XYZ file of C-alpha atoms in Angstrom:
560
model
C 372.732 138.142 149.265
C 375.224 138.192 146.415
C 373.355 135.298 144.815
C 370.064 137.196 144.995
C 371.643 140.261 143.361
C 373.099 138.054 140.630
C 369.694 136.452 140.023
C 368.043 139.871 139.855
C 370.594 141.087 137.291
C 370.050 137.878 135.316
C 366.289 138.461 135.167
C 366.782 142.093 134.130
C 369.202 141.075 131.383
C 366.717 138.489 130.113
C 363.728 140.816 129.840
C 365.606 143.997 128.872
C 365.466 143.343 125.078
C 361.696 142.881 125.249
C 361.234 146.054 127.303
C 363.433 148.040 124.928
C 361.570 146.783 121.841
C 358.261 147.533 123.513
C 359.237 151.154 124.091
C 360.691 151.558 120.598
C 357.623 149.866 119.126
C 355.338 152.433 120.751
C 357.354 155.188 119.116
C 357.296 153.414 115.735
C 353.516 152.983 115.925
C 352.990 156.661 116.787
C 355.245 157.808 113.926
C 353.447 155.479 111.492
C 350.052 156.798 112.509
C 351.285 160.380 112.182
C 352.457 159.538 108.645
C 349.118 157.795 107.934
C 350.840 154.441 107.533
C 349.916 151.074 108.968
C 351.905 150.375 112.177
C 353.217 147.217 110.491
C 355.378 149.446 108.292
C 356.772 151.156 111.377
C 357.562 147.872 113.098
C 359.364 146.451 110.046
C 361.278 149.700 109.585
C 362.254 149.711 113.247
C 363.642 146.188 112.994
C 365.642 147.030 109.876
C 366.925 150.225 111.506
C 368.158 148.320 114.550
C 369.836 145.766 112.297
C 371.486 148.542 110.275
C 372.942 150.027 113.461
C 374.413 146.624 114.292
C 372.273 145.806 117.334
C 370.187 142.973 115.881
C 371.987 140.316 117.937
C 371.004 142.133 121.143
C 367.368 141.252 120.446
C 367.780 137.655 119.314
C 367.045 136.084 122.697
C 364.322 133.555 123.516
C 362.002 136.104 125.198
C 361.594 138.234 122.072
C 361.242 135.122 119.886
C 358.565 133.685 122.176
C 356.615 136.947 122.224
C 356.789 137.173 118.421
C 355.470 133.608 118.108
C 352.732 134.394 120.630
C 351.618 137.345 118.494
C 350.935 135.130 115.483
C 349.208 132.586 117.757
C 346.886 135.224 119.194
C 346.151 136.445 115.677
C 345.112 132.951 114.595
C 343.144 132.475 117.821
C 341.201 135.654 117.013
C 340.619 134.364 113.486
C 339.301 131.103 114.951
C 336.838 133.066 117.096
C 335.168 134.219 113.871
C 335.006 130.724 112.343
C 332.506 128.583 114.197
C 331.772 125.091 112.906
C 328.645 126.470 111.287
C 330.632 129.147 109.505
C 333.253 126.645 108.336
C 330.447 124.582 106.813
C 329.052 127.723 105.215
C 332.513 128.809 103.983
C 333.676 125.331 102.918
C 333.558 126.294 99.239
C 335.871 129.248 99.859
C 338.224 127.415 102.230
C 338.685 124.197 100.308
C 337.626 125.304 96.840
C 338.838 128.864 96.424
C 341.775 128.321 98.790
C 343.109 125.287 96.945
C 342.593 127.024 93.591
C 344.593 130.059 94.722
C 347.438 127.879 95.993
C 347.460 125.829 92.801
C 347.586 128.917 90.563
C 349.974 131.082 92.612
C 352.121 128.429 94.278
C 352.262 126.260 91.172
C 353.368 129.168 88.997
C 356.169 130.155 91.383
C 357.269 126.506 91.609
C 357.478 126.253 87.813
C 359.331 129.576 87.687
C 361.916 128.430 90.256
C 362.364 125.137 88.413
C 362.711 126.940 85.047
C 365.558 129.153 86.305
C 367.510 126.085 87.394
C 366.868 125.832 91.138
C 366.832 122.335 92.683
C 363.524 120.512 92.324
C 363.046 120.191 96.101
C 363.484 123.947 96.585
C 361.309 124.715 93.566
C 358.414 122.757 95.082
C 358.754 123.866 98.706
C 359.925 127.402 97.926
C 357.486 127.914 95.062
C 354.418 126.968 97.060
C 355.788 128.971 100.008
C 355.747 132.003 97.709
C 352.099 131.251 96.951
C 351.271 131.862 100.628
C 350.114 135.288 101.784
C 350.729 136.907 105.150
C 348.035 135.972 107.641
C 349.354 138.509 110.139
C 349.336 141.417 107.679
C 346.109 140.622 105.840
C 343.983 139.852 108.899
C 345.315 142.993 110.561
C 344.274 145.091 107.552
C 340.900 143.392 107.207
C 340.195 144.008 110.871
C 341.384 147.616 110.749
C 339.162 148.350 107.754
C 336.165 146.595 109.308
C 335.976 144.111 106.412
C 335.889 140.918 108.471
C 332.395 139.978 107.329
C 332.172 141.514 103.868
C 332.690 139.171 100.863
C 336.319 140.173 100.251
C 337.167 139.876 103.947
C 335.470 136.510 104.325
C 337.089 135.111 101.174
C 340.552 136.308 102.207
C 340.176 134.739 105.655
C 339.002 131.470 104.103
C 341.938 131.404 101.694
C 344.345 132.143 104.540
C 342.934 129.246 106.549
C 343.656 126.900 103.643
C 347.100 128.476 103.248
C 347.844 127.837 106.930
C 346.974 124.172 106.365
C 349.213 124.156 103.286
C 352.007 125.834 105.278
C 351.841 123.024 107.835
C 352.296 120.468 105.054
C 355.231 122.464 103.666
C 356.855 122.582 107.110
C 356.441 118.815 107.401
C 357.942 118.370 103.933
C 360.887 120.572 104.891
C 361.385 118.535 108.057
C 361.389 115.299 106.066
C 363.888 116.860 103.660
C 366.187 117.620 106.596
C 366.104 114.061 107.921
C 366.449 112.469 104.530
C 363.095 110.749 105.019
C 360.334 110.203 102.494
C 357.888 113.091 102.256
C 354.666 111.217 101.450
C 354.394 109.248 104.746
C 355.327 112.343 106.753
C 352.651 114.400 105.018
C 350.088 111.648 105.551
C 350.867 111.488 109.265
C 350.583 115.275 109.525
C 347.161 115.119 107.893
C 345.961 112.495 110.355
C 347.238 114.539 113.284
C 345.490 117.663 111.971
C 342.192 115.754 111.643
C 342.593 114.458 115.194
C 343.239 117.995 116.466
C 340.148 119.220 114.632
C 338.115 116.428 116.251
C 339.333 117.434 119.707
C 338.353 121.051 119.013
C 334.864 119.940 117.957
C 334.419 117.913 121.147
C 335.691 120.774 123.286
C 333.341 123.222 121.560
C 330.299 120.983 121.914
C 330.691 119.572 125.411
C 333.218 121.570 127.435
C 333.184 125.251 126.441
C 329.771 126.072 127.897
C 330.253 124.370 131.297
C 333.791 125.770 131.618
C 332.759 129.383 131.093
C 329.650 129.050 133.252
C 331.899 127.907 136.063
C 334.296 130.798 135.478
C 331.451 133.306 135.252
C 330.235 132.321 138.702
C 333.644 133.301 140.071
C 332.905 136.851 138.900
C 336.595 137.712 138.457
C 337.903 139.532 135.381
C 341.379 138.143 136.086
C 340.032 134.608 135.719
C 338.466 135.490 132.366
C 341.780 136.910 131.152
C 343.742 133.897 132.376
C 341.285 131.474 130.775
C 341.374 133.230 127.407
C 345.180 133.227 127.427
C 345.286 129.614 128.558
C 343.023 128.382 125.753
C 344.972 130.271 123.079
C 348.428 129.215 124.280
C 347.565 125.694 125.443
C 345.874 124.846 122.148
C 348.966 125.980 120.234
C 351.228 124.094 122.632
C 349.186 120.912 122.170
C 349.489 120.920 118.373
C 353.161 121.862 118.677
C 353.761 118.791 120.865
C 351.960 116.728 118.229
C 354.416 117.957 115.589
C 352.019 120.413 113.961
C 351.978 124.195 113.686
C 351.413 126.232 116.838
C 349.187 128.532 114.816
C 346.910 125.648 113.786
C 346.304 124.869 117.452
C 345.631 128.521 118.237
C 343.109 128.688 115.384
C 341.360 125.518 116.580
C 341.305 126.905 120.128
C 339.511 130.020 118.915
C 337.152 127.938 116.814
C 336.233 125.886 119.899
C 334.974 129.073 121.578
C 333.389 130.611 118.468
C 329.946 129.067 118.976
C 329.883 130.008 122.646
C 327.846 132.882 124.019
C 331.050 133.927 125.771
C 332.942 134.590 122.528
C 332.755 138.371 122.794
C 334.105 138.283 126.333
C 337.041 136.075 125.293
C 337.765 138.205 122.233
C 337.826 141.336 124.378
C 340.450 139.775 126.649
C 342.638 138.532 123.777
C 342.603 141.665 121.607
C 344.966 143.678 123.795
C 347.543 140.880 123.890
C 347.211 140.191 120.153
C 348.219 143.707 119.130
C 351.047 143.868 121.645
C 352.707 140.591 120.726
C 352.216 141.034 116.974
C 354.423 144.119 117.142
C 357.262 141.864 118.315
C 356.715 139.571 115.343
C 357.036 142.342 112.765
C 360.013 143.905 114.501
C 361.666 140.467 114.467
C 361.068 140.208 110.703
C 362.834 143.547 110.250
C 365.691 142.412 112.489
C 366.213 139.387 110.238
C 367.025 141.496 107.175
C 370.762 141.705 106.459
C 371.686 145.413 105.992
C 374.874 144.569 104.052
C 372.972 142.603 101.431
C 370.404 145.370 101.210
C 373.155 147.944 100.624
C 374.977 145.869 97.984
C 371.903 144.593 96.114
C 369.245 147.224 96.662
C 368.360 147.497 92.971
C 367.965 143.725 92.690
C 365.944 143.602 95.912
C 363.540 146.328 94.808
C 363.161 144.645 91.412
C 362.492 141.303 93.111
C 359.968 142.864 95.508
C 358.111 144.637 92.691
C 358.162 141.471 90.577
C 356.859 139.404 93.512
C 353.999 141.807 94.210
C 352.973 142.257 90.573
C 353.109 138.541 89.757
C 351.331 137.570 92.976
C 348.549 140.108 92.406
C 348.051 138.950 88.811
C 347.953 135.280 89.813
C 345.482 135.984 92.630
C 343.228 137.906 90.255
C 343.343 135.004 87.781
C 342.403 132.559 90.556
C 339.513 134.787 91.675
C 338.222 135.145 88.117
C 338.458 131.369 87.695
C 336.350 131.110 90.853
C 333.686 133.227 89.076
C 334.301 136.418 91.002
C 333.574 139.779 89.415
C 336.475 141.760 87.979
C 336.326 144.458 90.719
C 336.109 141.856 93.489
C 338.941 139.833 91.963
C 341.179 142.902 91.780
C 340.484 143.936 95.367
C 341.081 140.408 96.689
C 344.126 139.843 94.488
C 345.851 143.009 95.655
C 344.970 142.309 99.300
C 346.749 138.929 99.116
C 349.614 140.178 96.942
C 352.480 139.843 99.447
C 354.816 137.159 100.738
C 354.150 135.285 103.955
C 355.685 135.007 107.394
C 355.498 131.240 106.874
C 357.747 131.600 103.830
C 360.308 133.369 106.033
C 360.117 130.482 108.493
C 360.515 127.888 105.719
C 363.516 129.635 104.166
C 365.175 129.762 107.580
C 365.107 125.947 107.920
C 368.686 124.722 107.291
C 367.589 121.888 105.009
C 365.784 124.341 102.728
C 368.323 127.162 102.958
C 371.115 124.731 102.114
C 369.627 124.032 98.691
C 370.533 127.495 97.328
C 373.311 130.020 97.829
C 373.002 132.439 100.724
C 372.909 135.698 98.742
C 369.945 134.871 96.433
C 368.052 133.512 99.414
C 368.730 136.676 101.430
C 367.522 138.809 98.517
C 364.346 136.723 98.325
C 363.720 136.994 102.078
C 364.239 140.779 101.993
C 361.887 141.107 99.019
C 359.223 139.193 100.979
C 359.655 141.500 103.970
C 359.326 144.560 101.705
C 356.173 143.132 100.117
C 354.683 142.725 103.588
C 355.626 146.288 104.507
C 353.953 147.854 101.448
C 350.806 145.706 101.615
C 348.672 148.550 103.043
C 349.605 150.724 100.043
C 349.166 147.920 97.485
C 345.810 146.835 98.893
C 344.599 150.446 98.953
C 345.477 150.769 95.255
C 343.520 147.581 94.538
C 340.581 148.793 96.601
C 340.420 152.139 94.787
C 340.785 150.483 91.394
C 338.008 148.031 92.251
C 335.806 150.915 93.399
C 336.213 152.686 90.059
C 335.354 149.513 88.154
C 332.423 148.492 90.323
C 329.019 149.390 88.921
C 326.857 147.479 91.389
C 326.354 148.043 95.127
C 329.347 147.947 97.455
C 330.131 144.800 99.403
C 328.021 144.620 102.525
C 328.409 142.790 105.762
C 326.556 139.600 106.541
C 323.050 139.853 107.907
C 323.009 140.671 111.591
C 326.373 142.372 111.819
C 324.939 145.789 111.030
C 322.111 145.561 113.551
C 321.001 149.140 114.269
C 320.018 148.507 117.900
C 322.076 147.289 120.829
C 320.233 146.195 123.959
C 322.206 146.041 127.194
C 320.302 144.065 129.790
C 317.514 141.517 129.291
C 315.284 142.350 132.198
C 311.575 143.078 131.593
C 312.250 146.266 129.597
C 315.090 144.748 127.571
C 313.029 141.685 126.742
C 310.089 143.820 125.699
C 312.331 145.720 123.289
C 313.847 142.482 121.960
C 310.385 140.982 121.423
C 309.079 144.062 119.632
C 312.123 144.306 117.366
C 311.997 140.576 116.569
C 308.345 140.621 115.535
C 308.851 143.795 113.530
C 311.843 142.283 111.691
C 314.330 144.819 113.044
C 317.762 143.391 113.767
C 319.433 143.917 117.137
C 322.337 142.726 119.281
C 321.527 141.841 122.888
C 324.150 141.818 125.646
C 323.654 140.810 129.266
C 326.491 141.650 131.699
C 324.949 139.785 134.646
C 325.699 136.075 134.285
C 322.643 134.729 136.106
C 320.321 136.913 134.015
C 322.235 135.899 130.905
C 321.650 132.198 131.612
C 317.951 132.824 132.193
C 317.650 134.803 128.954
C 319.336 132.030 126.985
C 317.112 129.427 128.616
C 314.069 131.476 127.604
C 315.158 131.468 123.968
C 316.699 134.926 123.580
C 319.730 135.338 121.308
C 322.163 137.111 123.631
C 325.849 137.422 124.427
C 327.539 137.631 127.789
C 329.820 140.684 127.799
C 330.680 143.769 129.831
C 330.021 146.816 127.603
C 331.270 149.210 130.280
C 334.721 147.790 129.480
C 335.888 149.658 126.330
C 338.011 146.652 125.327
C 334.767 144.907 124.323
C 333.623 147.672 121.970
C 335.441 146.445 118.869
C 334.025 142.960 119.306
C 330.548 144.405 119.916
C 330.789 146.712 116.898
C 329.560 149.672 118.936
C 330.365 152.175 116.187
C 327.854 150.454 113.872
C 324.851 150.900 116.174
C 322.311 153.697 115.834
C 320.382 153.216 119.062
C 321.692 152.037 122.430
C 319.108 150.750 124.912
C 320.387 150.391 128.478
C 317.872 148.222 130.308
C 319.954 146.681 133.071
C 318.194 148.435 135.904
C 321.701 149.027 137.261
C 322.102 152.779 137.564
C 325.772 152.620 138.597
C 326.703 150.559 135.513
C 324.957 153.116 133.326
C 326.884 155.932 134.982
C 330.120 154.122 134.095
C 329.068 153.476 130.511
C 327.555 156.853 129.625
C 330.723 159.039 129.636
C 332.498 156.538 127.383
C 329.664 156.498 124.861
C 329.277 160.270 125.027
C 332.972 160.779 124.305
C 333.492 158.196 121.560
C 330.018 157.891 119.996
C 328.271 161.218 120.519
C 325.865 160.699 117.602
C 324.404 157.473 119.007
C 320.853 157.785 120.353
C 320.933 156.540 123.957
C 317.846 155.345 125.795
C 317.885 154.263 129.427
C 315.104 152.332 131.139
C 314.846 153.523 134.755
C 312.915 151.598 137.431
C 311.718 154.905 138.916
C 311.722 158.587 138.007
C 314.340 159.357 140.669
C 317.324 159.707 138.307
C 315.497 161.031 135.225
C 316.971 164.531 135.353
C 320.486 163.219 135.992
C 320.560 161.074 132.857
C 318.756 163.669 130.767
C 321.577 166.090 131.566
C 324.040 163.395 130.410
C 322.455 163.395 126.945
C 320.386 160.235 127.350
C 316.658 159.703 126.872
C 315.343 158.439 130.229
C 312.175 156.332 130.232
C 310.516 155.082 133.411
C 310.065 151.365 132.790
C 308.308 150.545 136.052
C 304.609 149.864 136.208
C 302.265 147.978 133.942
C 302.993 149.926 130.760
C 306.595 150.902 131.515
C 308.314 148.396 129.165
C 305.984 149.408 126.347
C 307.017 153.057 126.794
C 310.654 151.989 126.262
C 309.639 150.103 123.118
C 307.841 153.144 121.713
C 310.891 155.319 122.354
C 313.144 152.847 120.507
C 310.907 152.782 117.422
C 310.659 156.556 117.488
C 314.472 156.805 117.572
C 314.703 154.410 114.615
C 311.962 156.318 112.782
C 310.322 152.970 112.062
C 306.592 152.350 112.270
C 305.755 149.720 114.846
C 303.444 147.425 112.914
C 302.986 144.740 115.550
C 302.636 145.914 119.156
C 304.004 143.424 121.635
C 302.305 143.798 125.030
C 304.071 140.661 126.211
C 306.066 137.785 124.790
C 303.395 135.228 125.666
C 300.639 137.182 123.927
C 302.779 137.678 120.854
C 303.569 133.980 120.657
C 299.874 133.154 120.945
C 299.000 135.700 118.277
C 301.634 134.367 115.913
C 300.486 130.757 116.430
C 296.882 131.807 115.816
C 297.895 133.548 112.607
């Protein structure tokens, strides 16, 4: 009995720091939102506040460290979900062209600066190029929050960050070789080979295993299994590259990329999003905990000067790189300011004993604190760059890629849903189709429809589905109970959206009309066509090509 009590106290003591930080993090996020600041600022401030009060060591255990690392892994996994193999091919110029140019300009300049002020050559190279890195966690969080993931600036920043993550891996390998006294070139070559092998495994997994795996899981019909699978892929992929001597974040990115081409991507993203935000808060709090309050108090003028100098120089260098890549002046300014902070990878590199031992502790602490400050003020700096770019821009604003702003969402690909999809397709109106029933989803895919498997009644999927960007919602599942679950959520959060429901019979017409929806009886010979007419009326678009049926349309198009 005594042993059981001791074990229970041991477990409580182990998880207590994480529970405490979780509660404090909620408060920090609420205060930040009330002050119209990004929660990242609140998390960093919370960590520094705890350190100032002398309690930093109470939160230095393995549980908090693991959760902080998991946050960055989930972030990279989410980034991978948006970079399918097709998109990497399409973005190759940005990833390997623009990304390498930015690192050469920014990292090379910092390396020359460190060397010019008399720092050791090894530190100048590793530390200089580490300063050229930008914060993946901060930038992707901002891009996502501002809904810029698929606009030119958002896509370019993500591409550059992917290249920077690859460069960070090489820097970590170089730092490891420095610590062992080994030669850097062979170590870097081996790391490159391992990274190519990991990429090859991700390609094979994406092409041959992702589809069968998720079809098997879908047949189980359990949301818990979906959640477990999403977590397993993200964590196991990072673990695998970690075992191979590479970055955990590279594995997490490749894991997300392996799922990106799957029709189950939205479902996986919905499961991961909640964990990503939670664990990232631990990462930023940990960064704040790592700042030494005594050094901040004794050198605050120097630290602020260093932080301002870092931000200004980094922004200028990024703008130069963007201009060299033939970007417009407004676009270059917006991108340059967005990437104008230090990186979490730089903090990791400067914490490696072999690197830290090359310089005195006080200058290094000042540099680390300046990086943390630059990360904290990124929302403000990027907003300044965005406003400045807006004043300079004379052409149209950056738009999202084709397809992302589809005005119509179709839920359910039964007869009515297919009729709407056919009519929209042949009238060149973009739409997003979602099928929550797995068997119907497989049939729709087999019949050539572009659809995703997701559960829109689960509000966690709404960000991935981009619900706020849709003008017309067509519920054509034939499942009245699912519609009852979905309708109050849409009515509360998206009251301006035009909602059309296809009903098999007229039995529930009055019920859904009272709920603010437009009920259409889709049964009978002309029922699906009535739904189509209602959709085009809601869009205020003339229906130029009636589609009585898919087969007739195909025949007509072939004849034409």
